[in-house]
CSV table of C-alpha atoms in Angstrom, one decimal:
chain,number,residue,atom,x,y,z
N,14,UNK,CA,0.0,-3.0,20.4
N,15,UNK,CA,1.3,-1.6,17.2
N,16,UNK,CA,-0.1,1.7,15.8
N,17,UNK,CA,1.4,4.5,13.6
N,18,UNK,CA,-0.4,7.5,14.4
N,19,UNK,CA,-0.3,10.0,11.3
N,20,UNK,CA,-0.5,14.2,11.9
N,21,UNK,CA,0.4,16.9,9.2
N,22,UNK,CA,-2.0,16.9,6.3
N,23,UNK,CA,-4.0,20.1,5.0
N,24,UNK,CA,-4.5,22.6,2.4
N,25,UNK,CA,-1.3,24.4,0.4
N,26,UNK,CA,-1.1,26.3,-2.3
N,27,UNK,CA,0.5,25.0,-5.4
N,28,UNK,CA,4.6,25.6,-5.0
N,29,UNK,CA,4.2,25.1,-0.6
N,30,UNK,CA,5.9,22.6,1.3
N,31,UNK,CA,4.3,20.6,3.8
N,32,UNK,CA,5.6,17.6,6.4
N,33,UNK,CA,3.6,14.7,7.5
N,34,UNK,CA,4.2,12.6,10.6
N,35,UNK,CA,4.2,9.3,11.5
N,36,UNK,CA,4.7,8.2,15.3
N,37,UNK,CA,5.2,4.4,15.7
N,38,UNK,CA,4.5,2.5,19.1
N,39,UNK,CA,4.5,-1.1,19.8
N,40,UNK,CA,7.8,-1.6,17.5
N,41,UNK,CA,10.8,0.5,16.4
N,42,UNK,CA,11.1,2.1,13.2
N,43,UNK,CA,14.7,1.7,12.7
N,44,UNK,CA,14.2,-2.1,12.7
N,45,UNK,CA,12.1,-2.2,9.9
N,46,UNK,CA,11.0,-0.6,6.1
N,47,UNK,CA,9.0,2.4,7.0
N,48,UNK,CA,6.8,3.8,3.6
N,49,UNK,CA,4.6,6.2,2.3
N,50,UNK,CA,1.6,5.2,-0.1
N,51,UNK,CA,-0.8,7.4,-1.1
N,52,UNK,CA,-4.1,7.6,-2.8
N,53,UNK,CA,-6.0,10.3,-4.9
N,54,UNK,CA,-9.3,10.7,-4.6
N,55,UNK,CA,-11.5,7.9,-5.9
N,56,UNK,CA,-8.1,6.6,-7.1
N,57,UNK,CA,-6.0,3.4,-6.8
N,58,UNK,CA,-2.5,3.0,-4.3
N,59,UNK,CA,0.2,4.5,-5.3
N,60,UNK,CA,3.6,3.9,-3.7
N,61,UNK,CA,5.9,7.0,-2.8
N,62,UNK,CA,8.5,6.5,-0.9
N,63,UNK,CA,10.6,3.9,1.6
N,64,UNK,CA,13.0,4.3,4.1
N,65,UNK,CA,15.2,1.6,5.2
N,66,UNK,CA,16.7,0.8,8.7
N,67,UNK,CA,20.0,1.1,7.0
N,68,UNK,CA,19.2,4.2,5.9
N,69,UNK,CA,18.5,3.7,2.8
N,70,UNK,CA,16.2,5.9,0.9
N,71,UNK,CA,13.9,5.1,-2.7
N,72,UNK,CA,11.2,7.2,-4.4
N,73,UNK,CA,8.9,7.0,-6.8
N,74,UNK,CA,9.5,9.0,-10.2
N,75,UNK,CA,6.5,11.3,-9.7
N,76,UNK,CA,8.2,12.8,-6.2
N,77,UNK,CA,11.9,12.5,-6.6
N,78,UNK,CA,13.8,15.7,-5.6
N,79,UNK,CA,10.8,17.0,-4.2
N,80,UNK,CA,9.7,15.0,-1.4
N,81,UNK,CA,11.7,13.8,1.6
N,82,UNK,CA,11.6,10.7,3.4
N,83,UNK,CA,13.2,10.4,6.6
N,84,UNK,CA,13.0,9.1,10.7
N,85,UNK,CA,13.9,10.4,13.7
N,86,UNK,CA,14.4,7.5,16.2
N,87,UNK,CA,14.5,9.4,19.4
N,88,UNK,CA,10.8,9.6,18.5
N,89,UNK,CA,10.2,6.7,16.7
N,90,UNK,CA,8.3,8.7,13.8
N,91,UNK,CA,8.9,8.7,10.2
N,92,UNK,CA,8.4,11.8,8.2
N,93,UNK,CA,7.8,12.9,4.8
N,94,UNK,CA,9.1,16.7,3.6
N,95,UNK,CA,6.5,17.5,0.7
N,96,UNK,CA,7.9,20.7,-1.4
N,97,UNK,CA,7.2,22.1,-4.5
N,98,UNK,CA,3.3,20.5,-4.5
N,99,UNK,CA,1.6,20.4,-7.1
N,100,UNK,CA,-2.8,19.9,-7.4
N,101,UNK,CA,-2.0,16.4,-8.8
N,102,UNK,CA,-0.3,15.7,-5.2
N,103,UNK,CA,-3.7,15.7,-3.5
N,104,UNK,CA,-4.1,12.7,-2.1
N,105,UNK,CA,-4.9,10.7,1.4
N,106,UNK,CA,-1.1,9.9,2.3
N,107,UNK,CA,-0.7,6.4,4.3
N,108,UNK,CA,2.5,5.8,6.2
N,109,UNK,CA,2.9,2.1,6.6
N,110,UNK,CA,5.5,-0.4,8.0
N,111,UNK,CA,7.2,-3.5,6.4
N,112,UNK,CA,9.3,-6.6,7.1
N,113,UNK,CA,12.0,-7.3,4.4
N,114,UNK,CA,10.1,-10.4,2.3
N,115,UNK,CA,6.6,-9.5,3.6
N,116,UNK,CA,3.9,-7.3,2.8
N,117,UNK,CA,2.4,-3.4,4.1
N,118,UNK,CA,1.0,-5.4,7.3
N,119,UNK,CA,0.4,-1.9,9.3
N,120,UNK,CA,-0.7,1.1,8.1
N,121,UNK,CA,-1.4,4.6,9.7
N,122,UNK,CA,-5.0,5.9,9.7
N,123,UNK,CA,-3.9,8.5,6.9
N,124,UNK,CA,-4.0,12.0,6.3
N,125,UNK,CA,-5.6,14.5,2.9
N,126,UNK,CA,-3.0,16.7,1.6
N,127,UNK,CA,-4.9,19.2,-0.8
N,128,UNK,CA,-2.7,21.1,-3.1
N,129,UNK,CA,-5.2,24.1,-4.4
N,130,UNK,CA,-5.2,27.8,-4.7
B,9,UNK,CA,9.2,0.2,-13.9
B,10,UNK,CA,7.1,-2.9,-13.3
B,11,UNK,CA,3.5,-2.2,-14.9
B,12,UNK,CA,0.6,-4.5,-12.6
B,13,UNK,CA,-2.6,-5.3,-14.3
B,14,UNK,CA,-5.9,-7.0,-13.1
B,15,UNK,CA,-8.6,-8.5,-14.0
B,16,UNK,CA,-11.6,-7.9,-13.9
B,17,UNK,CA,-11.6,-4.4,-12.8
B,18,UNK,CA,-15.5,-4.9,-11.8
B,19,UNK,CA,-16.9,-7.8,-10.5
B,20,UNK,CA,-20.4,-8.4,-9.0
B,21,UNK,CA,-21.0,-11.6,-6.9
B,22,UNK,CA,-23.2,-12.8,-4.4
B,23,UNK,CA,-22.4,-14.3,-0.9
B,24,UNK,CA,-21.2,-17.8,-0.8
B,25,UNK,CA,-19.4,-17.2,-4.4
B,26,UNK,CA,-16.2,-18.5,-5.4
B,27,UNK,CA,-14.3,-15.1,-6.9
B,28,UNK,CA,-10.9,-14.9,-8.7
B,29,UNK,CA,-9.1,-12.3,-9.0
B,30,UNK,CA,-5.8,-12.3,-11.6
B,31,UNK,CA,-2.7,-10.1,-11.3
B,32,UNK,CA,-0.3,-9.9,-14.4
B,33,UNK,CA,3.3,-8.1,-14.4
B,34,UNK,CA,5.2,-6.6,-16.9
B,35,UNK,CA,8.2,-8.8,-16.3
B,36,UNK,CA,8.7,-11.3,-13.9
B,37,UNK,CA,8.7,-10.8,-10.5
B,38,UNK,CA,9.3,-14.2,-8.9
B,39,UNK,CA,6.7,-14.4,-5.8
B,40,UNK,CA,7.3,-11.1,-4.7
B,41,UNK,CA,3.4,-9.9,-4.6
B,42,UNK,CA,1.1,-9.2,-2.1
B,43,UNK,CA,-2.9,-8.2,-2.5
B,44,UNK,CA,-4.7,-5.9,-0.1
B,45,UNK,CA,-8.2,-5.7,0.5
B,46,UNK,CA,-9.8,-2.5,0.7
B,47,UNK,CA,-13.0,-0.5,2.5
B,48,UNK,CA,-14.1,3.2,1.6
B,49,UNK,CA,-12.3,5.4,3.8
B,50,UNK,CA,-10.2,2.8,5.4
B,51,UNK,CA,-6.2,2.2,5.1
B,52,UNK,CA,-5.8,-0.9,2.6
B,53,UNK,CA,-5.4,-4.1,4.8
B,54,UNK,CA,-2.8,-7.1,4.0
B,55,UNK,CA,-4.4,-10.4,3.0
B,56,UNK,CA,-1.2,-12.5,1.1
B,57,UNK,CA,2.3,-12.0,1.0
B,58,UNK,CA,5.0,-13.7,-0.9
B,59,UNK,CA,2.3,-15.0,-3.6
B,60,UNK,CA,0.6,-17.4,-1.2
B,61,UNK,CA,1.3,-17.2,2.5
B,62,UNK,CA,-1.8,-15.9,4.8
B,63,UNK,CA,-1.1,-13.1,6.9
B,64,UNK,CA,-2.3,-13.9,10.4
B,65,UNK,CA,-5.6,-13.3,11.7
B,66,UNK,CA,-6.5,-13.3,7.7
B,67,UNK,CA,-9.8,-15.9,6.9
B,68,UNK,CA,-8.5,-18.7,5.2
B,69,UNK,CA,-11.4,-18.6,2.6
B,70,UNK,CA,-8.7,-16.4,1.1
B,71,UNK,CA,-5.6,-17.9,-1.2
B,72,UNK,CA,-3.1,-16.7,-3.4
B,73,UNK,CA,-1.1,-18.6,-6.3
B,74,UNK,CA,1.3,-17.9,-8.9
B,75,UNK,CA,4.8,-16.9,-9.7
B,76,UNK,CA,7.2,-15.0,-12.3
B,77,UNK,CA,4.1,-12.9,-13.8
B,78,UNK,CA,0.8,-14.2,-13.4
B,79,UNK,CA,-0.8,-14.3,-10.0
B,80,UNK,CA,-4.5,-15.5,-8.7
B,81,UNK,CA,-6.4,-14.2,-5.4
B,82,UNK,CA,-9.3,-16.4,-4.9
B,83,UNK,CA,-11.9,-16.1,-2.2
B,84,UNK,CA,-13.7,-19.8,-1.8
B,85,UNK,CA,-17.1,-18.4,-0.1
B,86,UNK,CA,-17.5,-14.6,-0.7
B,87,UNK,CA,-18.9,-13.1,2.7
B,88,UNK,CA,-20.9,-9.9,3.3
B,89,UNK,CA,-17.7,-8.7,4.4
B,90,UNK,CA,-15.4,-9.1,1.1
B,91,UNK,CA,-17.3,-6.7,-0.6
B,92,UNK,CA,-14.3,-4.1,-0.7
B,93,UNK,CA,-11.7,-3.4,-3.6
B,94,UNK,CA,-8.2,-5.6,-3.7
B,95,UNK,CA,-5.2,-4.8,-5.0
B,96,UNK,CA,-1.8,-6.4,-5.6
B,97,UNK,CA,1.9,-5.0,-5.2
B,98,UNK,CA,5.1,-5.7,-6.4
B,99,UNK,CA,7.7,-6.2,-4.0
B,100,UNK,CA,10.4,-7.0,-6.2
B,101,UNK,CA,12.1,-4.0,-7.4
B,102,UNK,CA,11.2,0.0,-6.9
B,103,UNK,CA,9.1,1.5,-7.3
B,104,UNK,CA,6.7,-1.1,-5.1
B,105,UNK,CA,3.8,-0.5,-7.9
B,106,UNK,CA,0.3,-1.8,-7.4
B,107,UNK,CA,-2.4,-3.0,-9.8
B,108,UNK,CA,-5.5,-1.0,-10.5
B,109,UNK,CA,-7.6,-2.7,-8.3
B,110,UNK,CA,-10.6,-4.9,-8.4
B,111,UNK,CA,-13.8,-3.8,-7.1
B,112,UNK,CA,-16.1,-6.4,-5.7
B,113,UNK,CA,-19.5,-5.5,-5.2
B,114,UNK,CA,-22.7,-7.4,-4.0
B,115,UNK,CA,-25.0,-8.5,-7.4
């Protein structure tokens, strides 16, 4: 059964880094596009980041230099390194997987990230 | 980047409706769009990919047409269930933008 279990979210002062978590079972992460989407409250999606099995790394403009997307396949989790938040970074972040071609067709249970002082 | 917009943003209906849902894109973006259906509290949830092809287990009440920069989602007999918000994506170039989304509530 595929499931990406998510872990990492919480409250940070503007300026802190935090590091979400997203453990895969039922496929392997390095086979596929592994992203993060995420969604302000009572907002729409919004796209952040995707990691490819090449290796292969895109952002959206918003988080660029200041988030981190990467995977460590011993554990078949994907991660995201979130410095320098700011309070417009609150969101729910989903982690979600991705055949080249297809759609977001699994997607982690997500986690808040709330960026206040 | 590739601006998605959709129409209407608000739409009330009652079961057994037909409801269509339109996505327009900035540029074209060939049939690389997918929509997502959406509960409160819930991780979005993949309906179409590629324009038209039905992910599995998906209802086939739901369809998706179109290509280059105007795309449809229709739903042929609105259940209890549908009521949700749906969005579409871009999957043709980064960053993978969505629309706004469409709320469809119960009239």
């Amino acid at each position: 059964e595929v499931q990406l279990v998510q872990s990492g979210g919480g409250l940070v002062p503007p300026g802190g880094s935090l590091r979400l978590s997203c453990e895969a079972s039922g496929f392997v992460v390095d086979d596929l596009y592994m992203s993060w989407v995420r969604q302000a409250p009572g907002r729409g999606l919004e796209w952040v980041s995707v990691i490819y099995s090449g290796g292969s790394t895109f952002y959206a403009d918003s988080v660029r230099g200041r988030f981190t997307i990467s995977r460590d396949n011993s554990k078949n989790t994907v991660f995201l390194q979130m410095n320098s938040l700011r309070p417009d970074d609150t969101a729910v972040y989903f982690c979600a997987r991705r055949y080249p071609g297809e759609g977001y067709d699994f997607w982690g249970q997500g986690v808040l990230v709330a960026v206040s002082s | 980047d590739i601006q998605l917009t959709q129409s209407p943003s608000f739409l009330s209906a009652s079961v057994g409706d037909r409801v269509t849902i339109t996505c327009r894109a900035s540029q074209g973006i060939s049939r690389y769009l997918a929509w997502y259906q959406q509960k409160p509290g819930k991780a979005p949830k993949l309906l179409i990919y590629a324009a038209s092809t039905l992910q599995d287990g998906v209802p086939s009440r739901f369809s998706g047409t179109g290509s280059g920069t105007e795309f449809t989602l229709t739903i042929s007999s609105l259940q209890s269930e549908d009521f949700a918000t749906y969005y579409c994506q871009q999957l043709d170039s980064y960053p993978y933008t969505f629309g706004p989304g469409t709320k469809v509530e119960i009239k």
